Short mmCIF file of C-alpha atoms in Angstrom, two decimals:
data_model
loop_
_atom_site.label_atom_id
_atom_site.label_comp_id
_atom_site.label_asym_id
_atom_site.label_seq_id
_atom_site.Cartn_x
_atom_site.Cartn_y
_atom_site.Cartn_z
CA MET A 1 114.25 131.30 124.66
CA GLN A 2 111.46 129.95 126.21
CA SER A 3 110.96 126.05 125.95
CA ILE A 4 107.78 124.50 124.52
CA PRO A 5 105.64 122.69 126.91
CA GLU A 6 105.11 118.91 126.35
CA LEU A 7 101.90 117.31 126.99
CA PRO A 8 101.27 113.62 128.15
CA ILE A 9 99.40 113.07 124.79
CA THR A 10 100.29 110.79 121.86
CA ALA A 11 99.66 112.02 118.47
CA VAL A 12 98.74 109.19 116.07
CA ILE A 13 98.95 109.58 112.39
CA PRO A 14 97.91 106.65 109.98
CA LEU A 15 99.66 106.90 106.65
CA TYR A 16 98.96 105.64 103.03
CA ASN A 17 100.58 107.25 100.16
CA ARG A 18 100.91 110.84 101.05
CA PRO A 19 104.59 111.68 101.54
CA ALA A 20 104.14 115.37 100.85
CA LEU A 21 101.09 115.86 102.90
CA VAL A 22 102.29 114.11 106.17
CA GLN A 23 105.48 116.17 106.34
CA GLU A 24 103.17 119.05 106.49
CA ALA A 25 101.12 117.38 108.83
CA LEU A 26 104.12 116.66 111.30
CA THR A 27 105.29 120.27 110.94
CA SER A 28 101.78 121.42 112.04
CA ILE A 29 102.45 119.47 115.28
CA TRP A 30 105.86 120.70 115.94
CA GLN A 31 104.92 124.29 115.46
CA ALA A 32 102.49 124.22 118.38
CA THR A 33 102.48 125.99 121.41
CA ALA A 34 102.23 122.78 123.12
CA ARG A 35 103.59 119.72 121.65
CA PRO A 36 102.69 115.81 122.64
CA ALA A 37 105.12 113.81 124.55
CA GLU A 38 105.15 111.26 121.39
CA ILE A 39 104.28 111.17 117.63
CA LEU A 40 103.52 107.96 116.04
CA VAL A 41 103.20 107.61 112.41
CA VAL A 42 101.62 104.08 111.25
CA LEU A 43 102.67 103.29 107.46
CA ASN A 44 99.59 101.44 106.45
CA HIS A 45 100.63 99.44 103.32
CA ALA A 46 99.86 95.68 102.84
CA ARG A 47 103.48 95.18 101.66
CA PRO A 48 106.20 97.12 103.70
CA VAL A 49 108.20 97.45 100.29
CA ASP A 50 105.12 99.79 99.16
CA ALA A 51 105.77 102.15 101.84
CA GLY A 52 108.86 103.68 100.23
CA PRO A 53 107.86 107.28 99.48
CA ASP A 54 106.02 107.48 102.81
CA LEU A 55 108.84 105.98 104.74
CA ASP A 56 111.57 108.28 103.04
CA ALA A 57 109.25 111.43 103.68
CA VAL A 58 108.81 110.79 107.34
CA GLN A 59 112.62 109.94 107.75
CA GLU A 60 113.51 113.09 105.82
CA TRP A 61 111.15 114.98 108.13
CA SER A 62 112.54 113.57 111.28
CA ARG A 63 116.18 114.10 110.36
CA ARG A 64 115.28 117.86 110.07
CA HIS A 65 113.69 117.75 113.55
CA PRO A 66 115.99 115.53 115.46
CA SER A 67 114.39 116.24 118.82
CA ALA A 68 110.92 115.39 117.88
CA PRO A 69 109.81 112.11 119.80
CA LEU A 70 108.83 110.21 116.50
CA ARG A 71 108.02 106.36 116.13
CA MET A 72 107.19 104.59 113.01
CA LEU A 73 104.99 101.65 113.12
CA GLN A 74 104.16 99.22 110.21
CA CYS A 75 100.51 98.11 109.73
CA THR A 76 99.89 95.65 107.42
CA THR A 77 96.11 95.32 107.43
CA PRO A 78 94.57 98.03 105.09
CA GLY A 79 92.57 101.05 106.12
CA PRO A 80 92.77 103.86 108.62
CA ALA A 81 90.82 101.76 111.31
CA ALA A 82 93.41 99.14 111.79
CA ALA A 83 96.41 102.00 111.66
CA ARG A 84 94.94 103.98 114.18
CA ASN A 85 94.18 100.97 116.58
CA GLN A 86 97.83 99.87 116.20
CA GLY A 87 99.00 103.32 117.04
CA ILE A 88 96.62 103.57 120.22
CA ARG A 89 97.68 100.60 121.50
CA ALA A 90 101.41 101.19 120.90
CA ALA A 91 101.23 104.72 122.48
CA THR A 92 103.12 105.42 126.00
CA THR A 93 100.64 107.84 127.19
CA ASP A 94 97.10 107.41 128.41
CA TRP A 95 95.80 110.34 126.20
CA ILE A 96 95.54 110.11 122.52
CA ALA A 97 95.22 112.76 119.75
CA LEU A 98 94.23 111.44 116.24
CA LEU A 99 95.49 113.48 112.96
CA ASP A 100 94.70 112.24 109.36
CA SER A 101 97.80 112.58 107.10
CA ASP A 102 95.99 115.29 104.95
CA ASP A 103 94.90 117.60 107.85
CA LEU A 104 96.67 120.02 110.02
CA TRP A 105 96.45 121.30 113.46
CA LEU A 106 96.82 125.01 114.46
CA PRO A 107 99.28 126.05 116.82
CA GLU A 108 97.00 126.40 119.90
CA LYS A 109 95.07 122.94 119.16
CA LEU A 110 96.50 120.66 121.87
CA ALA A 111 97.26 123.43 124.44
CA ALA A 112 93.63 124.70 124.11
CA GLN A 113 91.93 121.06 124.23
CA TRP A 114 94.50 120.24 127.39
CA ARG A 115 93.13 123.43 129.27
CA TYR A 116 89.47 122.42 128.55
CA LEU A 117 89.96 118.86 129.86
CA ALA A 118 91.78 120.05 132.87
CA GLN A 119 89.00 122.55 133.84
CA ARG A 120 86.50 119.49 133.33
CA PRO A 121 87.52 116.38 135.05
CA HIS A 122 84.43 114.53 134.25
CA LEU A 123 85.14 114.64 130.55
CA TYR A 124 87.42 111.64 128.82
CA LEU A 125 87.22 113.18 125.45
CA CYS A 126 86.78 116.49 123.56
CA HIS A 127 87.10 117.79 120.02
CA CYS A 128 87.19 121.17 118.31
CA LEU A 129 85.88 123.18 115.47
CA GLU A 130 87.58 123.04 112.04
CA LYS A 131 88.17 125.06 109.06
CA TRP A 132 87.57 123.18 105.72
CA THR A 133 89.61 123.87 102.63
CA LYS A 134 89.42 122.33 99.11
CA GLY A 135 92.46 123.24 97.04
CA GLY A 136 93.57 125.97 99.29
CA GLN A 137 89.95 127.43 99.16
CA THR A 138 87.86 127.73 102.37
CA LEU A 139 84.64 125.90 102.31
CA ILE A 140 81.40 126.80 103.99
CA GLN A 141 80.57 123.87 106.59
CA PRO A 142 76.83 122.89 106.23
CA ALA A 143 75.02 123.65 109.54
CA GLU A 144 73.79 120.21 109.89
CA LEU A 145 77.47 119.02 110.14
CA ALA A 146 78.30 121.47 112.86
CA PRO A 147 80.34 119.90 115.94
CA ILE A 148 78.34 118.69 118.82
CA SER A 149 78.95 118.37 122.73
CA GLY A 150 77.40 116.70 125.57
CA GLN A 151 75.49 113.43 125.54
CA SER A 152 75.13 113.61 121.69
CA LEU A 153 74.08 110.03 120.75
CA PHE A 154 70.77 111.55 119.01
CA SER A 155 72.93 113.68 116.67
CA ALA A 156 75.32 111.35 115.84
CA MET A 157 72.79 108.92 114.42
CA ARG A 158 72.51 111.14 111.33
CA HIS A 159 75.75 112.45 110.48
CA CYS A 160 79.27 112.03 111.35
CA LEU A 161 79.67 114.93 113.79
CA ILE A 162 83.23 114.29 115.07
CA SER A 163 86.26 114.47 113.10
CA PRO A 164 89.26 112.34 114.11
CA SER A 165 91.66 114.99 113.62
CA SER A 166 89.84 117.13 116.25
CA LEU A 167 89.75 114.60 119.03
CA VAL A 168 91.66 114.24 122.13
CA PHE A 169 90.59 111.16 124.14
CA HIS A 170 91.76 109.04 127.24
CA ARG A 171 92.51 105.51 126.61
CA SER A 172 89.90 104.06 129.08
CA VAL A 173 87.19 105.45 126.31
CA LEU A 174 88.18 102.75 123.96
CA ASN A 175 88.87 100.12 126.60
CA ASP A 176 85.15 100.66 127.21
CA ALA A 177 83.37 101.29 124.19
CA GLY A 178 85.93 99.21 121.79
CA TYR A 179 88.26 100.34 119.12
CA PHE A 180 87.68 101.00 115.35
CA ARG A 181 86.31 98.19 113.29
CA VAL A 182 88.70 97.06 110.85
CA ASP A 183 85.89 95.74 108.77
CA TYR A 184 84.60 99.11 107.81
CA PRO A 185 86.58 100.50 104.95
CA VAL A 186 84.74 103.86 105.48
CA CYS A 187 82.55 105.08 108.11
CA GLU A 188 84.58 103.33 110.73
CA ASP A 189 84.63 106.67 112.75
CA PHE A 190 80.70 107.00 112.48
CA GLU A 191 80.23 103.59 113.86
CA LEU A 192 82.86 104.15 116.65
CA TRP A 193 81.08 107.51 117.86
CA LEU A 194 77.81 105.68 118.32
CA ARG A 195 79.50 103.18 120.76
CA ILE A 196 81.35 106.02 122.29
CA LEU A 197 78.32 108.55 122.50
CA ALA A 198 76.47 105.74 124.20
CA ARG A 199 78.65 105.84 126.93
CA PHE A 200 80.28 109.13 127.37
CA PRO A 201 79.68 112.82 126.60
CA VAL A 202 82.06 114.83 124.47
CA GLY A 203 83.46 118.33 125.03
CA LEU A 204 83.45 120.72 122.44
CA VAL A 205 86.22 123.74 122.26
CA PRO A 206 84.60 126.35 120.43
CA ALA A 207 87.46 127.54 117.93
CA GLU A 208 88.71 126.31 114.70
CA LEU A 209 91.82 124.41 115.67
CA VAL A 210 92.17 122.01 112.78
CA VAL A 211 92.38 122.60 109.06
CA LYS A 212 90.35 119.59 107.22
CA ARG A 213 91.79 119.47 103.60
CA SER A 214 90.71 118.08 100.35
CA ALA A 215 92.03 118.59 96.98
CA ASP A 216 92.62 116.17 93.86
CA TRP A 217 94.29 113.42 96.29
CA THR A 218 92.16 110.10 96.57
CA GLN A 219 89.97 110.11 99.93
CA LEU A 220 88.01 107.17 101.14
CA SER A 221 84.98 109.15 101.90
CA GLN A 222 84.39 109.96 98.28
CA SER A 223 82.14 107.32 97.40
CA ARG A 224 78.75 108.28 98.22
CA HIS A 225 77.38 104.79 97.77
CA SER A 226 79.63 103.14 100.39
CA LEU A 227 79.02 105.93 102.86
CA ASP A 228 75.29 105.20 102.76
CA TYR A 229 75.77 101.43 103.01
CA TYR A 230 78.27 101.62 106.00
CA ARG A 231 76.48 104.26 107.91
CA LEU A 232 73.18 102.11 107.81
CA LYS A 233 75.20 98.97 108.74
CA ALA A 234 76.48 100.91 111.67
CA LEU A 235 73.00 101.92 112.86
CA LEU A 236 71.53 98.60 112.45
CA GLU A 237 74.16 96.89 114.21
CA PHE A 238 74.37 99.44 116.84
CA ALA A 239 70.61 98.63 117.45
CA THR A 240 71.06 94.98 117.24
CA GLU A 241 73.73 93.91 118.83
CA PRO A 242 73.74 94.22 122.80
CA THR A 243 77.73 94.52 123.15
CA ASN A 244 77.62 98.00 121.44
CA TRP A 245 75.87 99.26 124.49
CA PRO A 246 76.84 100.27 128.05
CA ARG A 247 76.80 97.58 130.67
CA SER A 248 74.29 99.02 132.43
CA ALA A 249 71.99 99.04 129.48
CA GLN A 250 72.62 95.43 128.79
CA ASN A 251 70.70 94.18 131.77
CA GLU A 252 67.60 95.25 129.57
CA VAL A 253 65.59 92.51 127.64
CA HIS A 254 67.55 94.36 124.69
CA PRO A 255 69.85 97.14 125.54
CA VAL A 256 68.29 99.49 122.85
CA HIS A 257 65.28 99.46 125.13
CA ALA A 258 67.31 101.98 127.51
CA LEU A 259 66.72 104.63 124.79
CA GLN A 260 64.50 107.18 125.43
CA ASP A 261 61.33 107.30 122.76
CA TRP A 262 62.70 110.40 121.03
CA GLN A 263 66.12 108.73 120.77
CA TRP A 264 64.47 105.50 119.46
CA SER A 265 62.45 107.46 117.08
CA GLY A 266 65.60 109.20 115.77
CA LEU A 267 67.56 105.99 115.29
CA LEU A 268 64.54 104.23 113.39
CA SER A 269 64.42 107.56 111.20
CA ALA A 270 68.25 107.65 110.35
CA ALA A 271 68.25 104.14 109.62
CA TRP A 272 65.20 103.98 107.41
CA SER A 273 66.26 107.31 105.57
CA ARG A 274 69.57 105.71 105.02
CA ALA A 275 67.92 102.45 103.87
CA ALA A 276 65.79 104.47 101.28
CA ILE A 277 68.64 106.31 99.90
CA LEU A 278 70.42 103.26 99.58
CA ALA A 279 67.59 101.05 97.99
CA GLN A 280 67.34 103.78 95.22
CA GLY A 281 71.03 103.43 94.56
CA GLN A 282 70.91 99.74 94.28
CA ILE A 283 67.71 99.94 91.90
CA LYS A 284 69.41 102.50 89.97
CA HIS A 285 72.50 99.85 89.43
CA ARG A 286 70.57 97.05 88.89
CA GLY A 287 71.48 95.45 92.42
CA ARG A 288 70.07 94.55 95.48
CA LEU A 289 70.36 95.52 99.21
CA ALA A 290 72.98 93.01 100.55
CA ALA A 291 71.93 90.22 102.65
CA ASP A 292 73.10 91.31 106.10
CA LEU A 293 71.51 94.56 105.64
CA ILE A 294 68.13 92.82 104.78
CA ARG A 295 68.91 90.74 107.88
CA LEU A 296 69.48 93.63 110.23
CA LEU A 297 66.50 95.67 109.12
CA ARG A 298 64.32 92.82 109.81
CA GLN A 299 65.79 92.47 113.14
CA LEU A 300 65.44 96.17 113.90
CA LYS A 301 61.92 96.02 112.84
CA SER A 302 61.20 93.21 115.28
CA LEU A 303 62.57 94.92 118.51
#
């Protein structure tokens, strides 16, 4: 029997209350044509005692796959950002692949991305296309959410165009751009992609290699209001905080001035459209824009 190749990649899975789904996610990794050298499951519970069902599910899977290089970590800071960060920092390889516990990798996923990166040594990250499903039914992905490649900062200002489960990246990317923001309960990926794409081009393998699943389980991204709030917050902080920019741009009077005119216009347009949507929602709910967003909007206007 031919052995399955092992790649110098660590798979990182944050896990919170999805015992059955994580077993399927782990199986999708293990049934691949090329496997990661390491699998890290990060139990993301404020109290370790609450991790029981998730812990039992992962241990059961590990007993059925004793040769799998699986480790479990405990992260008591809530949210996928903290769990991913802990897993990435604990990884023993320089290459990382993220997988959400409710998604699946198709068998060729890692092998195809590794070949793609080997042929393009100038790239430090790449992602792939996805198949979207809900309750087992295939969904049509909106054209404006199609994955991107190259220097894609402009496109990433309007939509979250990189899925964590599709991404393979080198550790040096986060050493430069920074890690996931743990103060973002949602849109932590959107915020990080802005910082990364200001520094690095991203490659795209043009094949559906990930199944992005949704059904009747709770998802953080289901709150439309929270998504608009945190995406606007990410855009404003990206524009107004110099450390979000590459060192070369930080030599400017303000690093956002390193943007070309069309990129600057795109950032302004994306920010103001998010602000308008959010303001309408606030009025509807008899609320007001949060003070920090008002401050950032004023700061953005002054640049």
